[in-house]
PDB file of C-alpha atoms in Angstrom:
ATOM      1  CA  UNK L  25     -15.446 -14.379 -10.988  1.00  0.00           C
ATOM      2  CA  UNK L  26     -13.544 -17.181  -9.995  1.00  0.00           C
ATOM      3  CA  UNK L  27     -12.283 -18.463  -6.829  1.00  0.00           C
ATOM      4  CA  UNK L  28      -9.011 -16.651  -6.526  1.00  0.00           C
ATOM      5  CA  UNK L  29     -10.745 -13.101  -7.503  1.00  0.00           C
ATOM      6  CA  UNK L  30     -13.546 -13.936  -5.309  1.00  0.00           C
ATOM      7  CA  UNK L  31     -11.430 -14.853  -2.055  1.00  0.00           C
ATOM      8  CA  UNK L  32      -9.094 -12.184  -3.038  1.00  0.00           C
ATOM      9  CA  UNK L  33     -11.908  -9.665  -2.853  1.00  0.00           C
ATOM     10  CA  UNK L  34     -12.429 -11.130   0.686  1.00  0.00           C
ATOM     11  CA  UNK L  35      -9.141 -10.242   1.616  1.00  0.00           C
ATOM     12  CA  UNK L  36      -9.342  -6.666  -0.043  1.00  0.00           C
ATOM     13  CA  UNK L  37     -13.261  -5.965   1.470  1.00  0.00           C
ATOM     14  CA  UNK L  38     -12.527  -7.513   5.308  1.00  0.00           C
ATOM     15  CA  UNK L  39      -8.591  -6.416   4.893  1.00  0.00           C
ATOM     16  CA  UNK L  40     -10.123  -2.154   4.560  1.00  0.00           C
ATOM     17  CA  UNK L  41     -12.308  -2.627   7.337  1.00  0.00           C
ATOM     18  CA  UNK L  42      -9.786  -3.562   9.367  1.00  0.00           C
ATOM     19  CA  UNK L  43      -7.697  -1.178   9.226  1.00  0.00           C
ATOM     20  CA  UNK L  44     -10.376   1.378   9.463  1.00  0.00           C
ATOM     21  CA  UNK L  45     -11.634  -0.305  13.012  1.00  0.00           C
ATOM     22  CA  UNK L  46      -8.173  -0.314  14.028  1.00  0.00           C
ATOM     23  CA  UNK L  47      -7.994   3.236  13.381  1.00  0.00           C
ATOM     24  CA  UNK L  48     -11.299   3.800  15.431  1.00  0.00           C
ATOM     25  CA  UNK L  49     -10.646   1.623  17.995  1.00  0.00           C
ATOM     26  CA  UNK L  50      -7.054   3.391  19.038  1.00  0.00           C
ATOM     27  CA  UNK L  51      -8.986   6.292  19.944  1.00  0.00           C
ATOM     28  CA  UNK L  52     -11.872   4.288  21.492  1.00  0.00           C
ATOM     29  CA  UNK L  53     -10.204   1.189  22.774  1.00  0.00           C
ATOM     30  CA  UNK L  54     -13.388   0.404  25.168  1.00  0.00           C
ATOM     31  CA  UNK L  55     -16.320   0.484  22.450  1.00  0.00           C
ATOM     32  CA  UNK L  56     -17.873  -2.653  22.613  1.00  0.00           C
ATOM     33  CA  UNK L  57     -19.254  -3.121  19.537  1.00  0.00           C
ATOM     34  CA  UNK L  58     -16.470  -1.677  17.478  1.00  0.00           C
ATOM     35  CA  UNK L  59     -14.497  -4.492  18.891  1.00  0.00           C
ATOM     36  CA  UNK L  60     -17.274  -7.423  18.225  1.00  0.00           C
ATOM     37  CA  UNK L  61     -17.076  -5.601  14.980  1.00  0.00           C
ATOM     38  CA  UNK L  62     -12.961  -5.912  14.716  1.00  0.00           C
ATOM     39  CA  UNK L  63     -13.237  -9.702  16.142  1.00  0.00           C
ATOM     40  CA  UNK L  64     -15.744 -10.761  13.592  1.00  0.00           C
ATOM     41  CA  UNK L  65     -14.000  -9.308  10.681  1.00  0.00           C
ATOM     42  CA  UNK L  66     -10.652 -10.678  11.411  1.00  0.00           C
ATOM     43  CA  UNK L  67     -11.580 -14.397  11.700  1.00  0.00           C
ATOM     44  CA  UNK L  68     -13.611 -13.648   8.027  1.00  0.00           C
ATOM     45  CA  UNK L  69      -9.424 -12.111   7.248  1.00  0.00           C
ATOM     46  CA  UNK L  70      -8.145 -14.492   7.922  1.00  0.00           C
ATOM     47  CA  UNK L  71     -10.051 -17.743   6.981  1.00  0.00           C
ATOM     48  CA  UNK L  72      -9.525 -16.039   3.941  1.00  0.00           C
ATOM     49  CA  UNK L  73      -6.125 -15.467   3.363  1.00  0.00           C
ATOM     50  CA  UNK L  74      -5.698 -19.088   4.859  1.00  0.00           C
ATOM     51  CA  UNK L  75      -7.901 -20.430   2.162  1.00  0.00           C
ATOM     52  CA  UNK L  76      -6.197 -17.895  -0.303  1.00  0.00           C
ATOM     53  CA  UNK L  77      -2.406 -19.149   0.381  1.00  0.00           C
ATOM     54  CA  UNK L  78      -3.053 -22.583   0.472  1.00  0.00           C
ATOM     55  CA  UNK L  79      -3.996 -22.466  -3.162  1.00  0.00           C
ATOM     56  CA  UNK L  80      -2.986 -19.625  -4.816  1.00  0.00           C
ATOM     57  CA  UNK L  81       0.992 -18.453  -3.396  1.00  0.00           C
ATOM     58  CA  UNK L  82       1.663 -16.221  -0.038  1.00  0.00           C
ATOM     59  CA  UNK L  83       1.279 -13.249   0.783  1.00  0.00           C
ATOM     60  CA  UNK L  84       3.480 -12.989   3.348  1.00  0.00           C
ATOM     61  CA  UNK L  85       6.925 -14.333   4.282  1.00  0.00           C
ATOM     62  CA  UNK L  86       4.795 -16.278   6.944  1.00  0.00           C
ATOM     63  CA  UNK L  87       2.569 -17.506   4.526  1.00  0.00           C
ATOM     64  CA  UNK L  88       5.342 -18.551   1.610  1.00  0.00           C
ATOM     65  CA  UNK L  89       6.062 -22.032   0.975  1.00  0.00           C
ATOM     66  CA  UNK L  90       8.788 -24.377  -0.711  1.00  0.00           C
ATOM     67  CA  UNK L  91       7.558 -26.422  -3.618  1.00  0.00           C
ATOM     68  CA  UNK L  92       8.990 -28.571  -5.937  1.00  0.00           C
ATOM     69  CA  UNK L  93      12.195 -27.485  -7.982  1.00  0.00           C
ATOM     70  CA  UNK L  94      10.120 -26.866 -12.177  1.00  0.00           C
ATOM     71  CA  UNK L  95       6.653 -25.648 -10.559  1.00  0.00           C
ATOM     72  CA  UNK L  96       5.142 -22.319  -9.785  1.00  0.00           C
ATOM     73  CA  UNK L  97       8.026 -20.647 -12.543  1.00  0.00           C
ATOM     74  CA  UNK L  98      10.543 -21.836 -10.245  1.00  0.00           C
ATOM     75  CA  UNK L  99      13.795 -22.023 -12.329  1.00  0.00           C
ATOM     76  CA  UNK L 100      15.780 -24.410  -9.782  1.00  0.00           C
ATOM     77  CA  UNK L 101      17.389 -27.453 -11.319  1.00  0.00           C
ATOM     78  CA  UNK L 102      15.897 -30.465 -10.474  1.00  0.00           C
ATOM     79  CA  UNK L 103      18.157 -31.994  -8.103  1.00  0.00           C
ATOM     80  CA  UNK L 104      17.672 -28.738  -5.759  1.00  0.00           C
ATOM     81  CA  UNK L 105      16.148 -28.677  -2.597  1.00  0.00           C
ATOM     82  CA  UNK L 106      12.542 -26.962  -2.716  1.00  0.00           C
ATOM     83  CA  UNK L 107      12.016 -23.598  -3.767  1.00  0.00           C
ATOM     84  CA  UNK L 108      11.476 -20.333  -2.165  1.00  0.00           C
ATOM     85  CA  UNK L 109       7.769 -19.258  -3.767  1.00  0.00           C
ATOM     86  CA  UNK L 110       7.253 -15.771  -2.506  1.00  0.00           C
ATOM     87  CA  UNK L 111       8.929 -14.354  -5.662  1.00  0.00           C
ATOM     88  CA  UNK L 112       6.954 -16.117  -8.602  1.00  0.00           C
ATOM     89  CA  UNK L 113       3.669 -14.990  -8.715  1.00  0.00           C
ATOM     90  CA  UNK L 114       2.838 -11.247  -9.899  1.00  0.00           C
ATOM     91  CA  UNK L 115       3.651  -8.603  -7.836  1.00  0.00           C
ATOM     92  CA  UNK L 116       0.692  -6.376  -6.715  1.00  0.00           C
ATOM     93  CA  UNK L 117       1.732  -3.441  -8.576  1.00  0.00           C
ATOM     94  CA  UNK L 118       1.718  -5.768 -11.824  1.00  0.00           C
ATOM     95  CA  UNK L 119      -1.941  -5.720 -11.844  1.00  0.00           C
ATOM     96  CA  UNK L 120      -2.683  -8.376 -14.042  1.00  0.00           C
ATOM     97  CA  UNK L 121      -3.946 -10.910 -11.244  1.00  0.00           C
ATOM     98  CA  UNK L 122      -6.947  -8.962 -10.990  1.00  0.00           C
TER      99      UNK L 122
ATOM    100  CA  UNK N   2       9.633  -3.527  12.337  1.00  0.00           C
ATOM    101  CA  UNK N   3       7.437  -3.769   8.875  1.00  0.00           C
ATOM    102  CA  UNK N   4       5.804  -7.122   7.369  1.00  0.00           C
ATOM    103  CA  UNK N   5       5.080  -6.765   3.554  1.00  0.00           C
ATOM    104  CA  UNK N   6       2.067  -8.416   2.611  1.00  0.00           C
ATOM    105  CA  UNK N   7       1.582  -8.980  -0.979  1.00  0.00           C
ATOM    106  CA  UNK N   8      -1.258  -6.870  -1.847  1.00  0.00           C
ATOM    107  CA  UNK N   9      -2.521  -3.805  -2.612  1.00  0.00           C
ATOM    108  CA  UNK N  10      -4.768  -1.703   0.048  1.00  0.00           C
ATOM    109  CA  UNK N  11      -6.854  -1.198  -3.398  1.00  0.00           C
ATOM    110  CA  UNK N  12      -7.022  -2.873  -6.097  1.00  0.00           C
ATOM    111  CA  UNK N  13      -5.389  -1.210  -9.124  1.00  0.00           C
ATOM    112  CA  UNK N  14      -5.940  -2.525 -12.737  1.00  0.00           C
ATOM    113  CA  UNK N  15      -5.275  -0.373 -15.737  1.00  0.00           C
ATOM    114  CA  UNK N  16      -6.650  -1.251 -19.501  1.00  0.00           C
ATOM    115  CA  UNK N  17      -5.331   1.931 -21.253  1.00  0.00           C
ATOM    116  CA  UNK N  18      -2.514   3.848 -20.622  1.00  0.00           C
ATOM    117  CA  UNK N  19      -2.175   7.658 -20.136  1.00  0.00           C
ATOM    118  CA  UNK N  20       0.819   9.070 -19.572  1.00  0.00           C
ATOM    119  CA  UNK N  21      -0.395  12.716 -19.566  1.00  0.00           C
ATOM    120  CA  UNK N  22      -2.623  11.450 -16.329  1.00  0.00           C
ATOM    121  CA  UNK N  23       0.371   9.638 -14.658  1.00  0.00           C
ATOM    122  CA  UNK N  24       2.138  12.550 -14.695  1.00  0.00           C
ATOM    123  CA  UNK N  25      -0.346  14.744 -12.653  1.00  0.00           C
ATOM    124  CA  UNK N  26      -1.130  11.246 -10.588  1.00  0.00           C
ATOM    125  CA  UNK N  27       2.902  10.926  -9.784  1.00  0.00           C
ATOM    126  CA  UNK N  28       2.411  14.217  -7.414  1.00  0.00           C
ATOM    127  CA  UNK N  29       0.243  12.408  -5.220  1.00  0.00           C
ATOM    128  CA  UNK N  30       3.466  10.157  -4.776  1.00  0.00           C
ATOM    129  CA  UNK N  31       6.288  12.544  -3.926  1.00  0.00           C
ATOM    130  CA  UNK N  32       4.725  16.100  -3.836  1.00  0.00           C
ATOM    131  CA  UNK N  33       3.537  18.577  -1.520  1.00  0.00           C
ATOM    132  CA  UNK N  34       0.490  17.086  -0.398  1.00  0.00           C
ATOM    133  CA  UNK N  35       1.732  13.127  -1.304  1.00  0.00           C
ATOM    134  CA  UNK N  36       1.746  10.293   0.521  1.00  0.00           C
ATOM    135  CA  UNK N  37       5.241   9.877   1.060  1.00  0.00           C
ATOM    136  CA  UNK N  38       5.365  12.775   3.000  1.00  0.00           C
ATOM    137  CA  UNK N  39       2.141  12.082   4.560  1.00  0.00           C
ATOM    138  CA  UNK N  40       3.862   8.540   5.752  1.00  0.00           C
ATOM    139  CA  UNK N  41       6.313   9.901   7.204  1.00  0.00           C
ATOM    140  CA  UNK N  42       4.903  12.893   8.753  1.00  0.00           C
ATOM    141  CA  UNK N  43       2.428  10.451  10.675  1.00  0.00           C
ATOM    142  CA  UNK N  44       5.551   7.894  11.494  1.00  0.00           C
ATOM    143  CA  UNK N  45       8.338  10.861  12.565  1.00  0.00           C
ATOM    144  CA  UNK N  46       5.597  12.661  14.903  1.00  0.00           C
ATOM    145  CA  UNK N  47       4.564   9.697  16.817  1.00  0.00           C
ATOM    146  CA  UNK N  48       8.133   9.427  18.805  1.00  0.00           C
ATOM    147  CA  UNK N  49       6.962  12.328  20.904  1.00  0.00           C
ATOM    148  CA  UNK N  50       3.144  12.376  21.291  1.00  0.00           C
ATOM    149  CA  UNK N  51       2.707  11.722  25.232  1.00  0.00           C
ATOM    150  CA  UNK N  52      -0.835  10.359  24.571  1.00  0.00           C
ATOM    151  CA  UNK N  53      -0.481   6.409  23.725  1.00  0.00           C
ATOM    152  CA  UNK N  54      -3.863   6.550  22.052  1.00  0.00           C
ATOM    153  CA  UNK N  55      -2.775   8.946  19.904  1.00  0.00           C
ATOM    154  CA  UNK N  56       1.015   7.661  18.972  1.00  0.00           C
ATOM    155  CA  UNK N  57      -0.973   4.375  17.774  1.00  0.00           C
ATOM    156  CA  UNK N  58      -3.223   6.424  16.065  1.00  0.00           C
ATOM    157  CA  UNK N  59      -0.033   8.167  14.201  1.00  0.00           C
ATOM    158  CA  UNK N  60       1.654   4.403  14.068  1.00  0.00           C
ATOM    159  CA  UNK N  61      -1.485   2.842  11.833  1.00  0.00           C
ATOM    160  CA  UNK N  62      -2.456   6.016   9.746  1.00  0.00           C
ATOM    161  CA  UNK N  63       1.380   6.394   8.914  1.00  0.00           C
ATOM    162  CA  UNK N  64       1.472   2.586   8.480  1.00  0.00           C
ATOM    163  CA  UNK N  65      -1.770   3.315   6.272  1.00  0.00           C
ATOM    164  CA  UNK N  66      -0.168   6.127   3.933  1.00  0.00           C
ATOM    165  CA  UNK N  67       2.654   3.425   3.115  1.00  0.00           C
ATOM    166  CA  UNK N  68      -0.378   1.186   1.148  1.00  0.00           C
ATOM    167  CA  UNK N  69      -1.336   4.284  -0.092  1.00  0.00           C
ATOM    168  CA  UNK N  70       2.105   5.439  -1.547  1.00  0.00           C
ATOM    169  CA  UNK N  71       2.174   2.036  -3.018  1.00  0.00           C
ATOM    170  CA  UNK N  72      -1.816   2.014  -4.391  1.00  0.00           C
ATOM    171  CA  UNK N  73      -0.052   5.521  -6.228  1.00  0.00           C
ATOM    172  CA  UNK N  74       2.980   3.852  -7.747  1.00  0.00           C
ATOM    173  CA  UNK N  75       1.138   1.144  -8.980  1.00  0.00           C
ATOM    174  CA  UNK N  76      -1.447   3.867 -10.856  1.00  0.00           C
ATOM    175  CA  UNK N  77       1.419   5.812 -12.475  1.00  0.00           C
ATOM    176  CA  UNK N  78       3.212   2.414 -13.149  1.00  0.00           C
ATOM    177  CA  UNK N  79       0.677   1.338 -15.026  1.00  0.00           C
ATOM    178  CA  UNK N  80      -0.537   4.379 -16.600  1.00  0.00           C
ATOM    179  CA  UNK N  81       3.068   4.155 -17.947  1.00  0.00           C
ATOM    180  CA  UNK N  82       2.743   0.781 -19.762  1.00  0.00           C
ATOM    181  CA  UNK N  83       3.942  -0.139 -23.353  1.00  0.00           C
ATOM    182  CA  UNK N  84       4.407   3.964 -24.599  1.00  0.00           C
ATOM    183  CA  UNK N  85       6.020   4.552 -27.956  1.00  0.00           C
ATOM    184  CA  UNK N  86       8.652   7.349 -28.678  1.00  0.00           C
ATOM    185  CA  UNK N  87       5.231   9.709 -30.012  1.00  0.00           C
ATOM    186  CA  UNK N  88       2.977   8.775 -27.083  1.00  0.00           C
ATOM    187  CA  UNK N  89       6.146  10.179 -24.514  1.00  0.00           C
ATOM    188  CA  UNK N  90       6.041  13.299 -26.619  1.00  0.00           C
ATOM    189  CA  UNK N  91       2.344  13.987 -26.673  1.00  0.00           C
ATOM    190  CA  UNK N  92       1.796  13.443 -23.362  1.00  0.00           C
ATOM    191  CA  UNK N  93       4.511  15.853 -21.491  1.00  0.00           C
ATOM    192  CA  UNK N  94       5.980  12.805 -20.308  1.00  0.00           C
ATOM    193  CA  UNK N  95       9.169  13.074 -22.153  1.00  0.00           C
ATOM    194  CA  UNK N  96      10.494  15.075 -19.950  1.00  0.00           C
ATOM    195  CA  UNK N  97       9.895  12.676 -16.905  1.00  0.00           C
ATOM    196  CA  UNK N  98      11.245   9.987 -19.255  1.00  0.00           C
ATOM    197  CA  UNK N  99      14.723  11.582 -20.211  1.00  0.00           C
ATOM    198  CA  UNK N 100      15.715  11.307 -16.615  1.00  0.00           C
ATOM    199  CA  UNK N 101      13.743   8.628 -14.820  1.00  0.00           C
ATOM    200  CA  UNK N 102      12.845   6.648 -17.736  1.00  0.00           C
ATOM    201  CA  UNK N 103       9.420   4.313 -16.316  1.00  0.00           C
ATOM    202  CA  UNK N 104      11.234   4.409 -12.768  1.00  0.00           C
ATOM    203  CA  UNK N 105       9.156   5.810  -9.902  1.00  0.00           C
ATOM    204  CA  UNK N 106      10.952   8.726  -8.326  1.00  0.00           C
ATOM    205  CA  UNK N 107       8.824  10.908  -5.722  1.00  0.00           C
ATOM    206  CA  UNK N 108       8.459  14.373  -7.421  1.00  0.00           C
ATOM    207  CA  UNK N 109       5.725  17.073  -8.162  1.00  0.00           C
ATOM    208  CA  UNK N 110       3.453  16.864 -11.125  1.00  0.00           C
ATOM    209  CA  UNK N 111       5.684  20.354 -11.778  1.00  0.00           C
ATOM    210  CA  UNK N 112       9.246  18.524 -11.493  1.00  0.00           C
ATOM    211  CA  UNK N 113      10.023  19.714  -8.095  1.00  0.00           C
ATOM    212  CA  UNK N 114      11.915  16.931  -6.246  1.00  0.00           C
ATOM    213  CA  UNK N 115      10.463  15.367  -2.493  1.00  0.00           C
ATOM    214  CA  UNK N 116      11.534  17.239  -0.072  1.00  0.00           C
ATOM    215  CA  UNK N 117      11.188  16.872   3.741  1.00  0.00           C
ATOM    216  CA  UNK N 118      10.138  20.444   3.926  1.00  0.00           C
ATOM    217  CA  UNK N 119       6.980  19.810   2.867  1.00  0.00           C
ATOM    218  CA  UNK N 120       5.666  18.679   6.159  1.00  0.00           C
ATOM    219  CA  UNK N 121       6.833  19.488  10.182  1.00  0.00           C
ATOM    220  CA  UNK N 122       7.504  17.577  13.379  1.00  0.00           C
ATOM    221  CA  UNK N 123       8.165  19.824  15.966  1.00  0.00           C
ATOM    222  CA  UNK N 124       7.648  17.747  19.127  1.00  0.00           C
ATOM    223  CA  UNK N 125       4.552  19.609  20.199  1.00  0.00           C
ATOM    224  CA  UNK N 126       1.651  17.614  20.312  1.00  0.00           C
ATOM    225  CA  UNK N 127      -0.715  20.558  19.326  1.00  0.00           C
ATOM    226  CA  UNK N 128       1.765  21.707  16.845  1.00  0.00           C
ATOM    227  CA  UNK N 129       2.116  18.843  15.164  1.00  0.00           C
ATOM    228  CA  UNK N 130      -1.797  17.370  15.261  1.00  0.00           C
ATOM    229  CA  UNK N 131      -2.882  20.899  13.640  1.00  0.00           C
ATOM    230  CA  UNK N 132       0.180  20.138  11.008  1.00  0.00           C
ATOM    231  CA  UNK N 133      -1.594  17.184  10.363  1.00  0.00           C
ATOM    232  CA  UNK N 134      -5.210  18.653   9.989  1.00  0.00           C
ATOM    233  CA  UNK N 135      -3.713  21.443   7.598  1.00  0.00           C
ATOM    234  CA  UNK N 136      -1.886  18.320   5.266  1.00  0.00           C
ATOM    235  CA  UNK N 137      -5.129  15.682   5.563  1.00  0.00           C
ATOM    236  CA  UNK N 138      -7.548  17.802   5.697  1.00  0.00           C
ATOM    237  CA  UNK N 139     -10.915  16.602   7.457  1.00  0.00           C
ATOM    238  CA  UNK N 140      -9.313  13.089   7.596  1.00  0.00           C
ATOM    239  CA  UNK N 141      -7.874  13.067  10.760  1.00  0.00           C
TER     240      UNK N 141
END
């Protein structure tokens, strides 16, 4: 597996169980450990989708970045500002990534 | 307000297509018990459920069924790859094909269109949790 499968996984693996804790902790907002449990998770989230974006494209609008006009598929001409990125790589649905 | 982030909830990757599966599949999109009208059942109820605890809970799981919808699409999309004239035939498919051709549009494995019918929001809390334990099942 290499490094954008396995931080991808990351993302997919901590991403589920936080969305499942979120689910548990709207009905029990004062569990203690659920929320140690949501805390922990998210800073694994999102080291991960930090490391993720900063080599392999965004995932987010927040996360997309400009790069230079010929890279990444981007079909600006050269004399262009920077290019928008979010729209290069595969889409999810594509399923070819992973 | 909705963020997209660009992933699935669940991975989906197809080798071999089936377009006789992606038609039974494709119900779980826009039929009865799919989760488009699971999305929006959770996400048009929440408005008037007095208990905040509850109208989050309604916020995330309907927030939830959107992945879902899309972990769906992606399935039939890609159960739908590369299909020659014979494959469309032999499947059943053809008859998806001659009016949608490999577009996703929410129907019943049977043909019936989505319809809003299909679920309730009544602005009863009681009414409308039950509604959602009849459609979900033990999941809520």
């Amino acid at each position: 597996m290499n490094e954008k499968c396995r931080l991808m996984q990351v993302i997919y693996e901590t991403g589920f169980a936080l969305d499942d804790a979120a689910l548990y902790l709207d009905t029990h907002p004062c569990d203690p450990e659920a929320i140690q449990f949501f805390e922990t998770t998210r800073n694994y989230y999102k080291k991960a989708v930090e490391d993720y974006t900063g080599q392999f494209g965004p995932l987010s609008h927040e996360t997309a970045r400009f790069t230079a006009p010929g890279t990444d598929g981007c079909g600006c001409q050269s004399g262009n500002m920077n290019c928008w990125n979010w729209v290069q790589d595969p889409w999810p649905w594509e399923g070819d990534d992973f | 307000m909705w963020s997209y982030e660009k992933r699935l909830q669940y991975p989906v990757k197809i080798s071999r297509p089936d377009p006789k599966a992606a038609m039974v599949i494709l119900t779980q999109f826009g039929g009865p018990d799919g989760e488009l009208a699971a999305s929006q059942r959770y996400l048009s109820q929440r408005y008037t459920m007095p208990y905040r605890e509850v109208a989050g809970l309604l916020t995330d799981i309907g927030t939830e069924e959107l992945a879902h919808m899309e972990i769906i699409c992606a399935i039939v999309h890609q159960l739908t790859k590369n299909l020659s004239p014979e494959d469309l035939v032999a499947s059943g498919f053809d008859k998806y094909y001659v009016d949608h051709t490999l577009g996703l549009w929410p129907q019943s494995a049977g043909g019936a269109p989505f319809s809003a019918t299909v679920f309730q929001s009544k602005g009863d809390p009681i009414t409308d949790l039950f509604e959602d334990m009849a459609a979900d099942g033990t999941i809520v």
